[in-house]
Amino acid sequence: MAYRYVIRHHAYTFDDLKTLLARASPLRSGDVLAGVAAATYEERVAAQLALADVPLRDFLHEALVPYEQDEVTRLIIDTHDAAAFAPISHFTVGQLRDWLLSDEADAPALQALAPGLTPEMVAAVSKLMRNQELIAVARRCEVVTRFRNTLGLRGHLATRLQPNHPTDDLRGIAASLVDGLLYGSGDAVLGINPATDNPHTVHQLLNMLDAVCEQYAIPTQSCVLCHVTTTLELLNRSAPVDLAFQSIAGTEAANSSFGINLGLLQEAWEGTRALNRGTVGQQVMYFETGQGSALSANAHHGLDQQTCEARAYAVARRFDPLLVNSVVGFIGPEYLYDGKQIIRAALEDHFCGKLLGLPMGMDVCYTNHAEADQDDMDTLLTLLGVAGCNFIMGVPGADDIMLSYQSTSFHDALYLRRVLGLRPAPEFEAWLEQQGIFNAQGQLLPASASAQLLGRLPAALR
Amino acid sequence: MTDLPNPLPAAAPAPDPWESLKAFTAARIALGRTGTSVPLREALAFKLAHAHARDAVYSTLATQELLAELEKLQLPVLQVRSRARNRQEYLQRPDWGRQLDEESETLLAGLAEQETDVAIILADGLSATAINEHALPLLQLLVPQLHQAGFRLAPITLAEQARVALGDAIGQRLGARLTLLLIGERPGLSAPHSLGAYFTYGPRPGLTDEARNCVSNIRPEGLPYHLAAGKLLFLIQQALRRQLSGVGLKDDTGLLAE
């Protein structure tokens, strides 16, 4: 079905819903590269005006990627909760935007609505919202998840400790791990990106992380971010797998370029849960996403990259994850050109994920060929703190020496917690206090050898 | 005597007591802190590293110097450009960086057809500085070895605003059985000028990354020139003998696993 909007005698026609969404999307390099972006500023606003009048029901009837061709579309349609959708089923996209910003849309209302929303509806409404509105609505959503601690509580901010090393050297990783813990990082997960997907190496890394968690009785979870098929293999070898990780995307074709499908994820989910390693919960999945991944696999079906990204959240939602984060600035300037585009995309991703009921965190990051720097990341970090982001990354000095990009540092998390009064996950905070790392007010104590951890370093460092 | 505040503020933030762990990793650990912030010395060290990386992205090929030095290798040199006209276009349009511009197409089309074994291409990629610094020391070792092994070399091509796949069009026009493309890799904070070497058997437009092999991190502090040259010679011999490159070659040799 075609959509039309007339501005001063110029009639804009948008052939179908996916074209309308793409033209309405705020400018970013990836949509230009894909040839789906609006050609002019006026066309973009015309598309937004037309999109505002589209009934939400249309999204249930017009699949952006054909139902027969794509298992993500089938997942979205087949699991849509009509009862949850009923209260807003008469809305247009524009009316949804106004309602979300109204005082009626409080945390319980948003939580109840989540299963009634599809990724495409959420992507659509985000295109009609300014940054402050994405923040204001996301801040109202509270998505709490549990494994060995409680993540996502209002007023809390967690960090993934990311102690990567270019050759997976155990001592190098352990050194960064200790550094991070002594700076109060690691409540979301102790998560290593391995340099190789070799099962033997991954197994060694898992053993090391498990030993550290055991030795210091740290109430957190560990993860080696290998391919899900490697995790499945390691489950068979009885490796200590807390969480199963996978990068996911919003179309079946893009997922297949990652070497995955819903069946594989289901298998990993069931296998990891069966280990029963959680203490306060059994949410065992960790997913990463990012705008542009479908286009880079030439699997975007003419959709804009933000809509593709929101569809990835339907995949994540299916498996009741502990953690989901977009790696927003990692993909490079051909998808998100500069600080402005990265910031906008991160706020969209956080908003869309939260509205769909996901425990969204964010890798606040950039590469050296993007037009971005630490100042842009400070801005984004602060905005996400205000928006109630569940977790950010903790990388020594913000410099990931394995992946060669810049993320957030242990110091950045301390800054954000201090200026916004945010606390770590409660169980982890109690541990930090007991170790002599934090005081009772949640502030880092002066670095002295009094921290118990330094007195008995992990085996890998002795 | 001037009244000084009492107690005197500390001159610099105290170091972290676990500084000794720095021996185990190049990661920026044990930075110390002032409040929740990184001490100034460390903050500026980071900024300097980022400045080097940014300058590398915007660096350009030192064409005159390269031409003068390449002359000594006694091979003809061609200069081509991609369709990306500047860095902004290059960064946002990877598709243009993979296509020759019109003038370059004409130049290559006008060359006499002559079958060769290896076409060497120097591409700026994301760090022209990497080419300026490392391409010649590597070629001075590798070119004589290629000659000695009996391979016929095509003219050397200097390519501006070039992505890896631009080499496919160049190699095909030059009638080469294999391209060896040296390119500036995406700069990292610790290595802003690292050289990558991609080789592709049977180059033609439309190939994707699985058709290539890569030897990366070529620089004195990474993979030194003589080791890189030895590795490349071996792999090029293999590729020409077995008439393939990419995943197939990688699976079999096992030597590429880094």
XYZ file of C-alpha atoms in Angstrom:
720
model
C 0.000 0.000 0.000
C 1.278 3.474 -0.922
C 1.370 6.464 1.424
C 1.105 10.094 0.360
C 1.726 13.504 1.816
C 1.370 16.881 0.138
C 3.519 19.858 1.118
C 2.972 23.093 -0.839
C 1.664 21.380 -3.976
C 4.398 18.779 -3.887
C 2.889 15.331 -3.453
C 5.287 12.863 -1.854
C 4.475 9.232 -2.485
C 5.974 6.374 -0.515
C 5.392 3.039 -2.209
C 5.041 0.905 0.882
C 5.462 0.864 4.637
C 9.151 0.007 4.634
C 9.896 2.862 2.245
C 7.888 5.240 4.403
C 9.825 4.158 7.506
C 13.169 4.515 5.737
C 12.400 8.003 4.441
C 11.162 9.056 7.891
C 14.356 7.913 9.597
C 16.696 10.634 10.915
C 19.718 10.977 8.599
C 22.513 8.430 8.898
C 25.187 7.290 6.494
C 24.065 3.642 6.386
C 20.642 4.512 4.991
C 22.261 6.713 2.366
C 24.613 3.876 1.474
C 21.622 1.537 1.156
C 19.843 4.074 -1.048
C 16.779 4.188 1.210
C 17.219 7.583 2.896
C 15.111 10.637 2.129
C 16.618 12.779 -0.629
C 15.832 16.100 1.020
C 15.077 17.490 4.470
C 11.526 18.186 3.312
C 10.989 14.638 2.091
C 12.088 13.336 5.482
C 9.557 15.469 7.321
C 6.870 14.638 4.751
C 7.499 10.968 5.512
C 7.285 11.642 9.237
C 4.000 13.502 8.761
C 2.608 10.611 6.726
C 3.951 8.060 9.220
C 2.228 9.844 12.104
C -1.136 9.008 10.490
C -0.454 5.314 9.899
C -2.658 3.076 12.092
C -0.669 0.704 14.298
C -2.829 -2.142 12.963
C -1.161 -1.693 9.565
C 2.048 -3.096 11.058
C 0.258 -6.347 11.820
C -1.042 -6.660 8.273
C 1.877 -5.462 6.172
C 5.017 -7.491 6.896
C 8.131 -5.512 5.961
C 9.967 -8.727 5.143
C 7.603 -11.407 3.778
C 6.265 -13.871 6.362
C 7.031 -16.835 4.101
C 10.661 -15.815 3.618
C 11.770 -14.802 7.056
C 11.612 -16.565 10.417
C 12.074 -13.287 12.296
C 8.880 -11.940 10.696
C 7.099 -15.175 11.618
C 8.373 -14.878 15.196
C 7.111 -11.288 15.424
C 3.671 -12.047 14.004
C 3.158 -15.410 15.692
C 4.096 -14.212 19.189
C 2.238 -10.908 19.036
C 0.036 -10.523 22.142
C -3.291 -9.187 20.924
C -4.639 -8.698 24.450
C -1.698 -6.507 25.460
C -2.112 -4.583 22.201
C -5.862 -4.057 22.646
C -5.699 -0.811 24.702
C -3.760 0.964 21.916
C -5.091 -0.939 18.920
C -7.016 2.119 17.681
C -3.917 4.367 17.777
C -1.946 5.762 14.896
C 1.848 5.967 15.220
C 1.491 9.666 16.069
C -1.076 8.955 18.771
C 1.223 6.332 20.258
C 3.988 8.948 20.463
C 1.717 11.401 22.275
C 0.442 8.712 24.631
C 3.958 7.446 25.482
C 4.907 10.955 26.557
C 1.732 11.463 28.594
C 1.573 10.919 32.347
C -0.661 7.902 31.748
C 2.264 5.909 30.382
C 3.834 4.956 33.696
C 6.113 1.998 34.387
C 3.349 -0.602 34.953
C 1.429 0.565 31.871
C 4.570 0.326 29.721
C 5.434 -3.087 31.100
C 1.956 -4.393 30.348
C 2.079 -2.962 26.846
C 5.456 -4.451 25.831
C 4.212 -7.823 24.478
C 1.603 -5.974 22.396
C 4.202 -3.913 20.598
C 6.073 -5.122 17.534
C 9.594 -3.960 16.714
C 8.305 -2.146 13.645
C 5.765 -0.138 15.685
C 8.478 0.819 18.132
C 10.931 1.740 15.371
C 8.205 3.819 13.714
C 7.331 5.790 16.809
C 10.995 6.443 17.602
C 11.339 8.166 14.232
C 8.790 10.746 15.383
C 10.604 11.458 18.646
C 13.414 13.791 19.616
C 16.354 12.664 21.719
C 14.894 14.017 24.960
C 11.660 12.145 24.295
C 13.504 8.881 23.704
C 15.218 9.469 27.042
C 12.073 10.482 28.907
C 10.089 7.408 27.885
C 12.942 4.918 28.269
C 13.602 6.237 31.759
C 10.119 5.152 32.808
C 10.716 1.544 31.785
C 12.229 -0.697 34.416
C 13.479 -4.055 33.148
C 14.951 -6.191 35.934
C 16.874 -9.413 35.263
C 18.640 -11.942 37.492
C 21.318 -14.599 37.465
C 23.775 -14.187 40.369
C 22.712 -10.637 41.052
C 19.868 -8.254 40.302
C 20.318 -5.979 37.307
C 18.246 -3.094 35.979
C 16.713 -1.822 39.211
C 15.836 1.857 39.077
C 18.715 3.962 40.387
C 21.325 1.328 39.549
C 23.905 1.123 36.789
C 25.910 -2.016 36.089
C 29.048 -2.559 34.028
C 30.327 -5.392 31.926
C 34.002 -5.837 32.744
C 35.669 -6.367 29.355
C 39.288 -7.466 29.974
C 40.180 -8.370 26.385
C 43.674 -9.267 25.235
C 44.918 -9.571 21.610
C 46.270 -13.096 22.102
C 43.868 -14.278 24.820
C 46.813 -14.365 27.211
C 45.440 -15.565 30.551
C 47.733 -13.357 32.637
C 47.008 -10.309 30.506
C 43.286 -10.879 30.863
C 43.565 -11.542 34.602
C 45.525 -8.299 35.059
C 42.752 -6.270 33.391
C 40.172 -8.225 35.357
C 41.778 -7.356 38.695
C 42.125 -3.726 37.629
C 38.429 -3.584 36.780
C 37.269 -5.246 39.971
C 39.380 -2.847 42.027
C 37.599 0.000 40.245
C 34.204 -1.489 41.073
C 33.406 -2.889 37.627
C 31.857 -6.204 36.637
C 28.339 -6.542 38.040
C 26.637 -7.030 34.653
C 29.116 -9.702 33.604
C 32.812 -10.493 33.441
C 32.805 -10.788 29.657
C 35.775 -11.541 27.405
C 35.741 -11.168 23.631
C 38.102 -13.961 22.660
C 40.597 -13.271 19.875
C 39.905 -16.749 18.534
C 36.786 -18.910 18.574
C 38.922 -21.976 19.228
C 36.962 -24.139 21.723
C 40.053 -25.095 23.704
C 41.019 -21.440 24.258
C 37.459 -20.476 25.124
C 37.312 -23.339 27.611
C 40.513 -22.125 29.305
C 39.135 -18.611 29.553
C 35.877 -19.887 31.049
C 37.800 -21.910 33.618
C 39.846 -18.874 34.589
C 36.790 -16.639 34.988
C 34.992 -19.308 36.949
C 37.982 -19.725 39.269
C 38.150 -15.980 39.927
C 34.419 -15.789 40.708
C 34.778 -18.778 43.045
C 37.950 -17.635 44.781
C 36.574 -14.211 45.698
C 32.926 -15.285 45.927
C 31.924 -12.538 43.501
C 28.170 -12.326 43.016
C 28.343 -11.903 39.260
C 28.317 -13.988 36.083
C 30.988 -14.662 33.510
C 30.886 -15.076 29.772
C 33.274 -15.650 26.888
C 31.648 -14.071 23.882
C 32.238 -16.871 21.397
C 29.914 -18.121 18.670
C 26.862 -19.941 19.969
C 27.929 -23.164 18.239
C 31.189 -23.046 20.215
C 29.168 -22.610 23.398
C 27.048 -25.622 22.472
C 30.198 -27.663 21.978
C 31.557 -26.510 25.342
C 28.290 -27.363 27.074
C 28.899 -30.933 25.938
C 32.351 -30.802 27.485
C 30.893 -29.633 30.826
C 32.616 -26.243 30.656
C 31.495 -23.730 33.308
C 29.128 -21.724 31.091
C 27.107 -19.099 32.962
C 25.727 -17.258 29.950
C 25.367 -18.105 26.281
C 26.372 -15.219 24.042
C 25.465 -14.430 20.461
C 25.452 -11.473 18.063
C 22.034 -11.286 16.463
C 20.358 -9.285 13.702
C 16.841 -8.472 12.540
C 16.414 -10.637 9.475
C 16.746 -14.357 8.912
C 19.271 -13.736 6.123
C 21.459 -11.549 8.344
C 21.331 -14.110 11.140
C 22.261 -16.791 8.695
C 25.326 -14.734 7.716
C 26.217 -14.935 11.419
C 25.814 -18.702 11.181
C 22.761 -18.838 13.438
C 19.007 -19.313 13.418
C 16.260 -19.377 16.030
C 16.601 -23.135 16.479
C 20.274 -22.859 17.419
C 19.550 -20.092 19.895
C 16.780 -22.194 21.421
C 19.206 -25.087 21.822
C 21.801 -22.874 23.513
C 19.163 -21.341 25.762
C 17.888 -24.703 26.937
C 21.363 -26.181 27.301
C 22.686 -23.295 29.366
C 19.612 -23.094 31.587
C 19.910 -26.784 32.279
C 23.233 -26.172 34.046
C 21.286 -24.259 36.649
C 24.259 -22.118 37.631
C 22.339 -18.984 38.613
C 21.669 -18.206 42.255
C 18.960 -15.537 42.187
C 17.636 -16.218 38.677
C 18.124 -18.271 35.517
C 18.225 -15.679 32.757
C 21.165 -17.034 30.794
C 21.289 -15.262 27.429
C 23.532 -12.370 26.450
C 22.915 -10.755 23.052
C 24.684 -8.040 21.120
C 23.155 -6.125 18.243
C 23.956 -3.025 16.240
C 22.508 -0.879 13.483
C 23.973 -1.672 10.078
C 24.656 -5.366 10.575
C 21.874 -6.450 8.197
C 23.025 -4.041 5.489
C 26.636 -5.143 5.865
C 25.469 -8.708 5.216
C 23.393 -7.430 2.285
C 20.372 -8.863 4.095
C 18.310 -5.752 4.871
C 15.497 -6.313 2.326
C 15.313 -2.562 1.606
C 14.603 -1.725 5.259
C 16.335 1.164 6.998
C 18.979 0.109 9.502
C 17.147 1.263 12.610
C 14.045 -0.775 11.756
C 16.256 -3.823 11.104
C 17.873 -3.241 14.487
C 14.526 -3.127 16.305
C 13.599 -6.439 14.686
C 16.700 -7.985 16.276
C 15.098 -7.187 19.638
C 12.243 -9.553 18.776
C 14.860 -12.292 18.464
C 16.404 -11.320 21.812
C 13.040 -11.075 23.551
C 12.201 -14.651 22.606
C 14.956 -15.996 24.863
C 14.363 -13.988 28.031
C 17.899 -12.529 28.134
C 19.885 -11.315 31.138
C 21.722 -8.730 29.039
C 21.267 -7.100 25.655
C 23.409 -4.327 24.291
C 23.838 -2.551 21.033
C 27.480 -2.037 19.994
C 26.370 1.200 18.469
C 29.562 2.928 17.276
C 31.571 -0.214 16.585
C 30.383 -0.775 13.045
C 32.007 2.296 11.516
C 31.298 5.552 9.718
C 29.686 4.018 6.629
C 26.712 3.217 8.892
C 26.921 5.900 11.594
C 29.167 8.681 10.412
C 29.826 10.880 13.398
C 29.153 11.550 17.063
C 25.730 12.999 16.298
C 24.580 9.899 14.413
C 26.053 7.537 16.998
C 24.349 9.366 19.859
C 20.990 9.397 18.095
C 21.246 5.705 17.199
C 22.193 4.719 20.745
C 19.217 6.564 22.215
C 16.920 4.927 19.646
C 18.302 1.466 20.378
C 18.001 1.915 24.119
C 14.461 3.267 23.810
C 13.278 0.557 21.394
C 14.807 -2.234 23.449
C 13.340 -0.985 26.709
C 9.888 -0.429 25.221
C 9.936 -4.020 23.957
C 10.805 -5.190 27.462
C 14.534 -5.883 27.067
C 17.264 -5.304 29.678
C 19.117 -2.841 27.443
C 22.687 -1.822 27.992
C 24.940 0.006 25.569
C 28.473 -0.216 24.316
C 29.119 3.526 24.192
C 31.841 3.388 21.586
C 33.511 4.561 18.400
C 36.235 3.557 15.994
C 39.150 5.696 14.905
C 37.756 6.253 11.430
C 34.477 7.679 12.766
C 34.093 11.426 13.252
C 33.767 11.033 16.990
C 35.883 11.359 20.103
C 35.821 11.076 23.888
C 33.706 14.221 24.216
C 30.942 12.616 22.135
C 31.125 9.504 24.292
C 30.902 11.590 27.475
C 27.743 13.187 26.123
C 26.212 9.852 25.156
C 27.246 8.209 28.416
C 25.581 10.937 30.427
C 22.410 10.831 28.323
C 22.166 7.062 28.730
C 22.664 7.379 32.468
C 19.729 9.763 32.567
C 17.720 7.406 30.337
C 18.195 4.578 32.848
C 20.438 2.342 30.752
C 20.946 -1.024 32.500
C 24.667 -1.345 31.912
C 27.666 -0.026 30.022
C 31.069 -1.522 29.263
C 34.121 -1.250 31.451
C 37.341 -1.334 29.424
C 40.727 -0.390 30.927
C 41.312 3.242 30.015
C 38.463 3.015 27.416
C 40.967 1.444 24.983
C 40.172 -2.105 23.870
C 43.544 -3.433 22.719
C 42.014 -6.541 21.150
C 39.093 -5.076 19.197
C 40.898 -1.769 18.469
C 38.080 0.583 19.332
C 37.226 2.893 22.200
C 34.473 2.108 24.678
C 33.806 3.335 28.221
C 36.362 3.010 31.000
C 36.081 1.930 34.631
C 36.507 5.630 35.442
C 33.584 6.542 33.174
C 31.279 4.298 35.192
C 32.498 5.871 38.446
C 31.799 9.317 36.989
C 28.300 8.376 35.890
C 27.444 6.741 39.185
C 28.664 9.771 41.089
C 27.009 12.557 39.070
C 23.670 10.748 38.824
C 23.727 8.972 42.173
C 23.573 5.515 40.590
C 24.609 2.347 42.428
C 25.948 -1.027 41.263
C 23.742 -4.131 41.465
C 22.889 -4.558 45.167
C 24.581 -7.950 45.644
C 27.717 -6.736 43.887
C 27.774 -3.490 45.838
C 27.691 -5.432 49.088
C 30.635 -7.492 47.845
C 32.622 -4.362 46.901
C 32.049 -2.998 50.371
C 33.037 -6.234 52.031
C 36.242 -6.316 49.954
C 37.200 -2.800 51.033
C 36.826 -1.426 47.512
C 33.741 0.758 48.075
C 32.593 2.503 51.245
C 29.052 2.281 52.596
C 28.078 5.303 50.497
C 28.979 3.432 47.329
C 32.133 5.433 46.694
C 35.494 4.048 45.741
C 37.866 3.999 48.706
C 41.417 5.289 48.260
C 43.441 2.702 46.377
C 45.543 1.089 49.023
C 46.795 -2.392 49.551
C 43.966 -2.801 52.051
C 41.734 -4.139 49.314
C 41.651 -7.837 50.095
C 41.894 -8.814 46.465
C 45.415 -7.447 46.157
C 46.569 -9.522 49.092
C 45.792 -12.741 47.212
C 45.876 -12.323 43.471
C 44.180 -14.798 41.110
C 46.183 -17.929 40.373
C 46.833 -16.766 36.810
C 48.892 -13.847 38.149
C 50.933 -15.623 40.773
C 56.703 34.522 53.335
C 53.469 33.686 51.522
C 50.680 31.926 53.350
C 50.156 28.496 51.796
C 46.971 26.485 52.148
C 47.315 23.817 54.749
C 47.577 20.952 54.029
C 49.237 21.424 50.654
C 47.366 19.794 47.773
C 49.134 16.724 46.452
C 51.169 17.475 43.341
C 49.898 14.475 41.407
C 47.410 11.650 42.011
C 48.946 8.646 43.733
C 49.689 5.622 41.530
C 47.606 2.475 41.972
C 49.337 -0.073 44.194
C 48.845 -2.776 41.550
C 51.027 -1.030 38.952
C 53.194 -4.145 38.698
C 50.347 -5.853 36.805
C 51.138 -3.618 33.830
C 53.882 -6.100 32.994
C 51.202 -8.591 31.871
C 49.265 -6.481 29.365
C 49.447 -3.453 27.103
C 45.939 -2.507 28.277
C 45.622 0.814 30.093
C 45.405 -0.604 33.596
C 46.407 0.903 36.950
C 45.925 4.421 35.606
C 45.308 5.943 39.018
C 42.611 8.532 39.481
C 41.768 11.961 40.714
C 38.243 11.765 42.037
C 36.521 9.658 39.415
C 38.687 10.982 36.597
C 41.775 9.663 34.876
C 44.911 11.629 35.905
C 45.877 14.290 33.358
C 49.069 12.568 32.231
C 47.088 9.463 31.242
C 44.270 11.504 29.727
C 46.714 13.325 27.461
C 48.526 10.096 26.568
C 45.185 8.720 25.353
C 44.461 11.909 23.445
C 47.852 11.753 21.738
C 47.264 8.145 20.676
C 43.855 9.105 19.258
C 45.425 12.084 17.468
C 47.915 9.735 15.795
C 45.085 7.464 14.691
C 43.029 10.382 13.347
C 46.012 11.827 11.503
C 46.623 8.403 9.980
C 43.047 8.244 8.629
C 43.513 11.624 6.929
C 47.088 11.018 5.776
C 47.825 10.849 2.026
C 50.242 8.817 -0.046
C 53.684 10.427 -0.319
C 53.513 9.886 -4.065
C 56.736 11.624 -5.128
C 58.866 9.803 -2.564
C 57.196 6.480 -3.327
C 57.709 6.901 -7.089
C 61.368 7.759 -6.608
C 61.969 4.704 -4.452
C 59.875 2.344 -6.580
C 62.001 3.261 -9.570
C 64.840 1.347 -7.933
C 62.795 -1.834 -8.128
C 62.863 -1.417 -11.918
C 59.153 -1.979 -12.417
C 56.805 0.427 -14.216
C 54.455 2.287 -11.881
C 50.809 3.220 -12.549
C 48.689 5.649 -10.559
C 44.939 5.138 -10.167
C 42.072 6.456 -8.035
C 38.780 5.054 -6.840
C 35.426 6.732 -7.417
C 35.566 8.241 -3.917
C 36.833 11.772 -4.507
C 37.836 12.630 -0.955
C 38.089 11.148 2.553
C 34.514 12.030 3.474
C 33.213 10.098 0.490
C 35.694 7.313 1.106
C 34.519 6.822 4.680
C 30.820 6.870 3.829
C 30.807 5.050 0.500
C 32.766 1.810 0.690
C 31.131 0.844 -2.618
C 32.850 3.771 -4.396
C 36.185 2.878 -2.834
C 35.946 -0.493 -4.612
C 35.451 0.986 -8.109
C 37.994 2.706 -10.369
C 37.217 6.239 -11.474
C 36.775 6.889 -15.199
C 40.245 8.232 -15.824
C 41.835 5.199 -14.178
C 39.612 2.843 -16.182
C 40.790 4.543 -19.372
C 44.417 4.367 -18.299
C 44.265 0.648 -17.580
C 42.201 -0.135 -20.678
C 44.893 1.502 -22.814
C 47.653 -0.820 -21.627
C 48.935 -3.548 -23.901
C 47.643 -6.945 -22.832
C 50.306 -9.041 -21.233
C 49.776 -11.989 -18.925
C 51.623 -11.742 -15.609
C 51.721 -13.720 -12.398
C 51.592 -11.090 -9.678
C 50.291 -7.513 -9.683
C 51.436 -5.522 -6.650
C 49.131 -2.704 -5.578
C 49.820 -0.098 -2.905
C 46.530 1.222 -1.533
C 46.126 4.008 1.028
C 43.153 2.391 2.801
C 42.622 3.853 6.271
C 46.251 4.797 6.851
C 48.346 6.083 3.935
C 51.111 6.558 6.483
C 51.332 2.780 6.820
C 52.106 2.565 3.085
C 54.522 5.488 3.268
C 56.426 3.853 6.117
C 56.259 0.116 5.498
C 55.512 -0.634 1.830
C 59.017 -0.061 0.463
C 61.000 -1.877 3.152
C 58.685 -4.845 2.572
C 58.875 -4.696 -1.239
C 62.659 -4.325 -1.198
C 62.748 -7.779 0.396
C 59.829 -9.361 -1.422
C 60.250 -8.223 -5.069
C 63.716 -9.788 -5.528
C 62.394 -13.010 -3.990
C 59.444 -13.041 -6.383
C 61.793 -12.490 -9.335
C 64.054 -15.234 -8.093
C 61.115 -17.625 -7.835
C 60.537 -16.952 -11.541
C 57.279 -14.994 -11.303
C 56.413 -12.373 -13.911
C 55.467 -9.102 -12.234
C 52.934 -6.614 -13.562
C 53.516 -2.868 -13.146
C 53.161 -1.687 -9.550
C 49.986 0.331 -8.986
C 49.571 3.201 -6.542
C 45.883 3.487 -5.661
C 44.266 6.407 -3.855
C 41.024 6.332 -1.818
C 41.184 2.578 -2.261
C 39.468 -0.324 -0.509
C 40.764 -3.879 -0.720
C 38.376 -4.902 -3.511
C 39.649 -2.144 -5.825
C 42.547 -4.523 -6.435
C 40.194 -6.947 -8.206
C 39.477 -4.495 -11.025
C 43.132 -3.507 -11.259
C 44.385 -7.087 -11.299
C 41.924 -8.085 -14.002
C 42.836 -5.134 -16.251
C 46.513 -5.926 -15.792
C 45.950 -9.559 -16.766
C 47.505 -10.775 -13.525
C 46.944 -14.275 -12.157
C 47.154 -12.943 -8.616
C 47.064 -9.561 -6.894
C 49.059 -8.642 -3.832
C 47.481 -5.557 -2.328
C 49.250 -3.726 0.479
C 46.898 -1.423 2.365
C 46.880 0.789 5.461
C 44.812 -0.974 8.124
C 42.229 0.714 10.337
C 44.362 2.567 12.881
C 44.210 1.481 16.493
C 45.355 3.560 19.428
C 48.443 1.421 19.909
C 49.173 0.864 16.200
C 48.126 3.766 13.971
C 50.343 2.736 11.029
C 49.896 -0.972 10.525
C 50.114 -2.543 7.060
C 47.876 -5.327 5.781
C 48.674 -7.561 2.792
C 45.797 -9.192 0.904
C 46.313 -11.583 -1.942
C 43.648 -12.779 -4.335
C 43.954 -15.473 -6.990
C 42.108 -14.824 -10.259
C 41.179 -11.220 -9.453
C 37.941 -9.939 -10.996
C 35.276 -7.519 -9.753
C 32.596 -9.100 -7.607
C 34.833 -11.224 -5.400
C 34.270 -11.076 -1.643
C 36.530 -11.494 1.355
C 36.339 -15.270 1.444
C 38.255 -15.299 -1.864
C 41.295 -13.670 -0.239
C 43.976 -14.312 2.302
C 45.377 -11.670 4.573
C 48.624 -11.198 6.442
C 48.083 -8.351 8.853
C 49.850 -6.189 11.396
C 52.981 -5.727 9.266
C 55.237 -3.198 11.033
C 58.520 -3.455 12.914
C 56.735 -3.784 16.300
C 54.208 -6.275 14.903
C 55.045 -8.748 12.133
C 58.514 -7.569 11.002
C 59.273 -7.077 7.290
C 61.451 -10.131 6.783
C 58.934 -12.488 8.368
C 56.079 -10.894 6.438
C 58.007 -11.204 3.159
C 58.798 -14.862 3.825
C 55.222 -15.670 4.700
C 53.851 -13.854 1.660
C 56.283 -15.530 -0.724
C 55.313 -18.948 0.587
C 51.600 -18.236 0.344
C 51.850 -16.689 -3.114
C 53.724 -19.762 -4.342
C 51.028 -21.977 -2.869
C 48.206 -19.919 -4.337
C 49.720 -19.881 -7.849
C 50.543 -23.561 -7.767
C 47.132 -24.608 -6.468
C 45.296 -21.880 -8.392
C 43.237 -20.635 -5.489
C 43.190 -18.241 -2.566
C 40.879 -17.608 0.344
C 39.140 -20.091 2.575
C 40.378 -23.132 0.621
C 44.029 -22.172 0.909
C 43.664 -21.230 4.553
C 42.068 -24.527 5.518
C 44.855 -26.550 4.018
C 48.060 -24.852 4.989
C 47.226 -24.195 8.607
C 50.097 -21.750 8.462
C 47.855 -18.750 8.191
C 46.185 -19.357 11.493
C 47.628 -16.545 13.558
